[in-house]
JSON list of C-alpha atoms in Angstrom, two decimals:
[
{"chain": "A", "resi": 715, "resn": "UNK", "atom": "CA", "xyz": [-64.33, 18.27, 70.45]},
{"chain": "A", "resi": 716, "resn": "UNK", "atom": "CA", "xyz": [-66.57, 18.84, 67.43]},
{"chain": "A", "resi": 717, "resn": "UNK", "atom": "CA", "xyz": [-69.46, 16.69, 66.25]},
{"chain": "A", "resi": 718, "resn": "UNK", "atom": "CA", "xyz": [-67.35, 14.75, 63.77]},
{"chain": "A", "resi": 719, "resn": "UNK", "atom": "CA", "xyz": [-64.88, 13.63, 66.45]},
{"chain": "A", "resi": 720, "resn": "UNK", "atom": "CA", "xyz": [-67.72, 12.69, 68.80]},
{"chain": "A", "resi": 721, "resn": "UNK", "atom": "CA", "xyz": [-69.44, 10.58, 66.15]},
{"chain": "A", "resi": 722, "resn": "UNK", "atom": "CA", "xyz": [-66.13, 8.99, 65.18]},
{"chain": "A", "resi": 723, "resn": "UNK", "atom": "CA", "xyz": [-65.42, 8.08, 68.80]},
{"chain": "A", "resi": 724, "resn": "UNK", "atom": "CA", "xyz": [-68.91, 6.61, 69.22]},
{"chain": "A", "resi": 725, "resn": "UNK", "atom": "CA", "xyz": [-68.48, 4.60, 66.01]},
{"chain": "A", "resi": 726, "resn": "UNK", "atom": "CA", "xyz": [-65.13, 3.16, 67.12]},
{"chain": "A", "resi": 727, "resn": "UNK", "atom": "CA", "xyz": [-66.38, 2.27, 70.60]},
{"chain": "A", "resi": 728, "resn": "UNK", "atom": "CA", "xyz": [-69.60, 0.75, 69.24]},
{"chain": "A", "resi": 729, "resn": "UNK", "atom": "CA", "xyz": [-67.76, -1.27, 66.62]},
{"chain": "A", "resi": 730, "resn": "UNK", "atom": "CA", "xyz": [-65.30, -2.57, 69.21]},
{"chain": "A", "resi": 731, "resn": "UNK", "atom": "CA", "xyz": [-68.11, -3.63, 71.55]},
{"chain": "A", "resi": 732, "resn": "UNK", "atom": "CA", "xyz": [-70.02, -5.29, 68.71]},
{"chain": "A", "resi": 733, "resn": "UNK", "atom": "CA", "xyz": [-66.89, -7.13, 67.55]},
{"chain": "A", "resi": 734, "resn": "UNK", "atom": "CA", "xyz": [-66.20, -8.41, 71.07]},
{"chain": "A", "resi": 735, "resn": "UNK", "atom": "CA", "xyz": [-69.78, -9.64, 71.48]},
{"chain": "A", "resi": 736, "resn": "UNK", "atom": "CA", "xyz": [-69.74, -11.40, 68.11]},
{"chain": "A", "resi": 737, "resn": "UNK", "atom": "CA", "xyz": [-66.34, -12.96, 68.86]},
{"chain": "A", "resi": 738, "resn": "UNK", "atom": "CA", "xyz": [-67.76, -14.21, 72.16]},
{"chain": "A", "resi": 739, "resn": "UNK", "atom": "CA", "xyz": [-70.42, -16.18, 70.29]},
{"chain": "A", "resi": 740, "resn": "UNK", "atom": "CA", "xyz": [-67.91, -17.43, 67.72]},
{"chain": "A", "resi": 741, "resn": "UNK", "atom": "CA", "xyz": [-65.53, -18.61, 70.45]},
{"chain": "A", "resi": 742, "resn": "UNK", "atom": "CA", "xyz": [-68.46, -20.24, 72.23]},
{"chain": "A", "resi": 743, "resn": "UNK", "atom": "CA", "xyz": [-68.76, -22.51, 69.18]},
{"chain": "A", "resi": 744, "resn": "UNK", "atom": "CA", "xyz": [-65.08, -23.38, 69.68]},
{"chain": "A", "resi": 745, "resn": "UNK", "atom": "CA", "xyz": [-65.92, -24.54, 73.24]},
{"chain": "A", "resi": 746, "resn": "UNK", "atom": "CA", "xyz": [-64.61, -21.47, 75.06]},
{"chain": "A", "resi": 747, "resn": "UNK", "atom": "CA", "xyz": [-66.66, -19.84, 77.82]},
{"chain": "A", "resi": 748, "resn": "UNK", "atom": "CA", "xyz": [-68.67, -16.84, 76.64]},
{"chain": "A", "resi": 749, "resn": "UNK", "atom": "CA", "xyz": [-66.69, -14.44, 78.84]},
{"chain": "A", "resi": 750, "resn": "UNK", "atom": "CA", "xyz": [-63.50, -15.37, 76.93]},
{"chain": "A", "resi": 751, "resn": "UNK", "atom": "CA", "xyz": [-64.76, -13.48, 73.90]},
{"chain": "A", "resi": 752, "resn": "UNK", "atom": "CA", "xyz": [-65.79, -10.41, 75.87]},
{"chain": "A", "resi": 753, "resn": "UNK", "atom": "CA", "xyz": [-62.29, -9.58, 77.12]},
{"chain": "A", "resi": 754, "resn": "UNK", "atom": "CA", "xyz": [-60.57, -7.68, 74.28]},
{"chain": "A", "resi": 755, "resn": "UNK", "atom": "CA", "xyz": [-57.02, -9.07, 74.38]},
{"chain": "A", "resi": 756, "resn": "UNK", "atom": "CA", "xyz": [-57.96, -12.54, 75.64]},
{"chain": "A", "resi": 757, "resn": "UNK", "atom": "CA", "xyz": [-60.38, -13.11, 72.74]},
{"chain": "A", "resi": 758, "resn": "UNK", "atom": "CA", "xyz": [-57.52, -12.58, 70.28]},
{"chain": "A", "resi": 759, "resn": "UNK", "atom": "CA", "xyz": [-55.38, -15.03, 72.25]},
{"chain": "A", "resi": 760, "resn": "UNK", "atom": "CA", "xyz": [-58.18, -17.63, 72.19]},
{"chain": "A", "resi": 761, "resn": "UNK", "atom": "CA", "xyz": [-58.79, -17.12, 68.48]},
{"chain": "A", "resi": 762, "resn": "UNK", "atom": "CA", "xyz": [-55.06, -17.38, 67.79]},
{"chain": "A", "resi": 763, "resn": "UNK", "atom": "CA", "xyz": [-54.84, -20.59, 69.85]},
{"chain": "A", "resi": 764, "resn": "UNK", "atom": "CA", "xyz": [-57.84, -22.10, 68.06]},
{"chain": "A", "resi": 765, "resn": "UNK", "atom": "CA", "xyz": [-56.19, -21.54, 64.70]},
{"chain": "A", "resi": 766, "resn": "UNK", "atom": "CA", "xyz": [-52.56, -22.47, 65.37]},
{"chain": "A", "resi": 767, "resn": "UNK", "atom": "CA", "xyz": [-52.72, -24.60, 68.52]},
{"chain": "A", "resi": 768, "resn": "UNK", "atom": "CA", "xyz": [-50.02, -22.53, 70.21]},
{"chain": "A", "resi": 769, "resn": "UNK", "atom": "CA", "xyz": [-49.15, -18.92, 70.87]},
{"chain": "A", "resi": 770, "resn": "UNK", "atom": "CA", "xyz": [-45.77, -18.98, 69.16]},
{"chain": "A", "resi": 771, "resn": "UNK", "atom": "CA", "xyz": [-46.48, -16.33, 66.53]},
{"chain": "A", "resi": 772, "resn": "UNK", "atom": "CA", "xyz": [-48.71, -13.98, 68.51]},
{"chain": "A", "resi": 773, "resn": "UNK", "atom": "CA", "xyz": [-45.87, -11.46, 68.84]},
{"chain": "A", "resi": 774, "resn": "UNK", "atom": "CA", "xyz": [-46.27, -10.80, 65.10]},
{"chain": "A", "resi": 775, "resn": "UNK", "atom": "CA", "xyz": [-49.55, -9.03, 65.93]},
{"chain": "A", "resi": 776, "resn": "UNK", "atom": "CA", "xyz": [-47.50, -6.21, 67.49]},
{"chain": "A", "resi": 777, "resn": "UNK", "atom": "CA", "xyz": [-45.77, -5.28, 64.21]},
{"chain": "A", "resi": 778, "resn": "UNK", "atom": "CA", "xyz": [-47.71, -2.71, 62.16]},
{"chain": "A", "resi": 779, "resn": "UNK", "atom": "CA", "xyz": [-48.59, -4.03, 58.71]},
{"chain": "A", "resi": 780, "resn": "UNK", "atom": "CA", "xyz": [-47.71, -7.60, 59.59]},
{"chain": "A", "resi": 781, "resn": "UNK", "atom": "CA", "xyz": [-50.71, -7.74, 61.92]},
{"chain": "A", "resi": 782, "resn": "UNK", "atom": "CA", "xyz": [-53.02, -7.17, 58.93]},
{"chain": "A", "resi": 783, "resn": "UNK", "atom": "CA", "xyz": [-51.46, -10.13, 57.16]},
{"chain": "A", "resi": 784, "resn": "UNK", "atom": "CA", "xyz": [-51.80, -12.20, 60.34]},
{"chain": "A", "resi": 785, "resn": "UNK", "atom": "CA", "xyz": [-55.51, -11.31, 60.58]},
{"chain": "A", "resi": 786, "resn": "UNK", "atom": "CA", "xyz": [-56.02, -12.49, 57.02]},
{"chain": "A", "resi": 787, "resn": "UNK", "atom": "CA", "xyz": [-54.19, -15.75, 57.78]},
{"chain": "A", "resi": 788, "resn": "UNK", "atom": "CA", "xyz": [-56.21, -16.27, 60.97]},
{"chain": "A", "resi": 789, "resn": "UNK", "atom": "CA", "xyz": [-59.57, -15.79, 59.25]},
{"chain": "A", "resi": 790, "resn": "UNK", "atom": "CA", "xyz": [-58.58, -17.83, 56.19]},
{"chain": "A", "resi": 791, "resn": "UNK", "atom": "CA", "xyz": [-57.75, -20.72, 58.53]},
{"chain": "A", "resi": 792, "resn": "UNK", "atom": "CA", "xyz": [-60.56, -20.21, 61.07]},
{"chain": "A", "resi": 793, "resn": "UNK", "atom": "CA", "xyz": [-63.59, -19.87, 58.77]},
{"chain": "A", "resi": 794, "resn": "UNK", "atom": "CA", "xyz": [-63.14, -23.39, 57.30]},
{"chain": "A", "resi": 795, "resn": "UNK", "atom": "CA", "xyz": [-62.91, -24.74, 60.87]},
{"chain": "A", "resi": 796, "resn": "UNK", "atom": "CA", "xyz": [-66.50, -23.62, 61.38]},
{"chain": "A", "resi": 797, "resn": "UNK", "atom": "CA", "xyz": [-67.62, -25.66, 58.39]},
{"chain": "A", "resi": 798, "resn": "UNK", "atom": "CA", "xyz": [-69.15, -22.62, 56.70]},
{"chain": "A", "resi": 799, "resn": "UNK", "atom": "CA", "xyz": [-70.80, -23.22, 53.37]},
{"chain": "A", "resi": 800, "resn": "UNK", "atom": "CA", "xyz": [-71.43, -20.44, 50.91]},
{"chain": "A", "resi": 801, "resn": "UNK", "atom": "CA", "xyz": [-73.71, -21.02, 47.90]},
{"chain": "A", "resi": 802, "resn": "UNK", "atom": "CA", "xyz": [-73.37, -24.78, 48.23]},
{"chain": "A", "resi": 803, "resn": "UNK", "atom": "CA", "xyz": [-69.57, -24.84, 48.35]},
{"chain": "A", "resi": 804, "resn": "UNK", "atom": "CA", "xyz": [-67.34, -25.20, 51.36]},
{"chain": "A", "resi": 805, "resn": "UNK", "atom": "CA", "xyz": [-65.35, -22.16, 52.34]},
{"chain": "A", "resi": 806, "resn": "UNK", "atom": "CA", "xyz": [-62.18, -23.62, 50.82]},
{"chain": "A", "resi": 807, "resn": "UNK", "atom": "CA", "xyz": [-63.67, -22.90, 47.40]},
{"chain": "A", "resi": 808, "resn": "UNK", "atom": "CA", "xyz": [-65.13, -19.46, 48.09]},
{"chain": "A", "resi": 809, "resn": "UNK", "atom": "CA", "xyz": [-62.75, -16.56, 48.37]},
{"chain": "A", "resi": 810, "resn": "UNK", "atom": "CA", "xyz": [-65.84, -14.35, 48.23]},
{"chain": "A", "resi": 811, "resn": "UNK", "atom": "CA", "xyz": [-66.46, -14.90, 51.94]},
{"chain": "A", "resi": 812, "resn": "UNK", "atom": "CA", "xyz": [-62.98, -13.62, 52.76]},
{"chain": "A", "resi": 813, "resn": "UNK", "atom": "CA", "xyz": [-63.47, -10.58, 50.55]},
{"chain": "A", "resi": 814, "resn": "UNK", "atom": "CA", "xyz": [-66.72, -9.91, 52.38]},
{"chain": "A", "resi": 815, "resn": "UNK", "atom": "CA", "xyz": [-64.76, -10.26, 55.64]},
{"chain": "A", "resi": 816, "resn": "UNK", "atom": "CA", "xyz": [-62.38, -7.50, 54.57]},
{"chain": "A", "resi": 817, "resn": "UNK", "atom": "CA", "xyz": [-65.06, -4.99, 53.61]},
{"chain": "A", "resi": 818, "resn": "UNK", "atom": "CA", "xyz": [-67.98, -5.96, 55.87]},
{"chain": "A", "resi": 819, "resn": "UNK", "atom": "CA", "xyz": [-66.39, -7.51, 58.94]},
{"chain": "A", "resi": 820, "resn": "UNK", "atom": "CA", "xyz": [-69.32, -7.09, 61.33]},
{"chain": "A", "resi": 821, "resn": "UNK", "atom": "CA", "xyz": [-71.78, -8.68, 58.91]},
{"chain": "A", "resi": 822, "resn": "UNK", "atom": "CA", "xyz": [-69.58, -11.74, 58.35]},
{"chain": "A", "resi": 823, "resn": "UNK", "atom": "CA", "xyz": [-68.88, -12.03, 62.09]},
{"chain": "A", "resi": 824, "resn": "UNK", "atom": "CA", "xyz": [-72.64, -11.96, 62.74]},
{"chain": "A", "resi": 825, "resn": "UNK", "atom": "CA", "xyz": [-73.15, -14.70, 60.14]},
{"chain": "A", "resi": 826, "resn": "UNK", "atom": "CA", "xyz": [-70.40, -16.81, 61.72]},
{"chain": "A", "resi": 827, "resn": "UNK", "atom": "CA", "xyz": [-71.69, -16.17, 65.25]},
{"chain": "A", "resi": 828, "resn": "UNK", "atom": "CA", "xyz": [-75.35, -17.02, 64.68]},
{"chain": "A", "resi": 829, "resn": "UNK", "atom": "CA", "xyz": [-75.12, -19.61, 61.94]},
{"chain": "A", "resi": 830, "resn": "UNK", "atom": "CA", "xyz": [-75.97, -23.23, 62.78]},
{"chain": "A", "resi": 831, "resn": "UNK", "atom": "CA", "xyz": [-72.48, -24.48, 61.93]},
{"chain": "A", "resi": 832, "resn": "UNK", "atom": "CA", "xyz": [-70.30, -26.28, 64.47]},
{"chain": "A", "resi": 833, "resn": "UNK", "atom": "CA", "xyz": [-66.60, -25.92, 65.20]},
{"chain": "A", "resi": 834, "resn": "UNK", "atom": "CA", "xyz": [-64.61, -28.65, 63.46]},
{"chain": "A", "resi": 835, "resn": "UNK", "atom": "CA", "xyz": [-61.15, -27.40, 64.32]},
{"chain": "A", "resi": 836, "resn": "UNK", "atom": "CA", "xyz": [-58.31, -29.31, 65.84]},
{"chain": "A", "resi": 837, "resn": "UNK", "atom": "CA", "xyz": [-57.75, -27.15, 68.94]},
{"chain": "A", "resi": 838, "resn": "UNK", "atom": "CA", "xyz": [-60.90, -26.43, 70.96]},
{"chain": "A", "resi": 839, "resn": "UNK", "atom": "CA", "xyz": [-60.88, -24.38, 74.19]},
{"chain": "A", "resi": 840, "resn": "UNK", "atom": "CA", "xyz": [-60.92, -23.67, 77.06]},
{"chain": "A", "resi": 841, "resn": "UNK", "atom": "CA", "xyz": [-57.28, -23.10, 78.00]},
{"chain": "A", "resi": 842, "resn": "UNK", "atom": "CA", "xyz": [-54.93, -21.47, 75.48]},
{"chain": "A", "resi": 843, "resn": "UNK", "atom": "CA", "xyz": [-52.07, -21.43, 77.97]},
{"chain": "A", "resi": 844, "resn": "UNK", "atom": "CA", "xyz": [-51.51, -25.20, 78.03]},
{"chain": "A", "resi": 845, "resn": "UNK", "atom": "CA", "xyz": [-47.98, -26.25, 77.11]},
{"chain": "A", "resi": 846, "resn": "UNK", "atom": "CA", "xyz": [-49.20, -29.16, 74.97]},
{"chain": "A", "resi": 847, "resn": "UNK", "atom": "CA", "xyz": [-52.52, -28.52, 73.25]},
{"chain": "A", "resi": 848, "resn": "UNK", "atom": "CA", "xyz": [-55.06, -31.29, 73.34]},
{"chain": "A", "resi": 849, "resn": "UNK", "atom": "CA", "xyz": [-56.64, -31.88, 69.98]},
{"chain": "A", "resi": 850, "resn": "UNK", "atom": "CA", "xyz": [-60.29, -32.80, 69.54]},
{"chain": "A", "resi": 851, "resn": "UNK", "atom": "CA", "xyz": [-59.26, -36.11, 67.95]},
{"chain": "A", "resi": 852, "resn": "UNK", "atom": "CA", "xyz": [-57.25, -37.06, 71.04]},
{"chain": "A", "resi": 853, "resn": "UNK", "atom": "CA", "xyz": [-60.27, -36.37, 73.27]},
{"chain": "A", "resi": 854, "resn": "UNK", "atom": "CA", "xyz": [-62.41, -38.76, 71.25]},
{"chain": "A", "resi": 855, "resn": "UNK", "atom": "CA", "xyz": [-59.88, -41.60, 71.44]},
{"chain": "A", "resi": 856, "resn": "UNK", "atom": "CA", "xyz": [-59.31, -41.24, 75.20]},
{"chain": "A", "resi": 857, "resn": "UNK", "atom": "CA", "xyz": [-63.00, -41.47, 76.17]}
]
């Protein structure tokens, strides 16, 4: 193994660890426990559940090429759920944030993780394996 392969391996491992840690803080905003973001496959399941409210389309993540499109759909739907504002506009009006997400994923994940925004989505945690998801609006009307 030469130096290039060693550095490449260290970069991939470090980026994966950093992504998992940042996803843990993002999912904590969505009312999941912090350990849910640290487990690599479970954090994708939790993120998928927070966006769609079910796990019906998660099998599409196994198809090469389609998974890239699914990631774009997930982040386009999830970033507005955090109520992120960019230059005074909500994220619905700023495709720049999504372009930044494509090229500088770790920077945007760090912004989303440590920003003061709150999760405003319809499907908060903690259990993505429920048969009928409980929306945040239903929780407010029950109590």
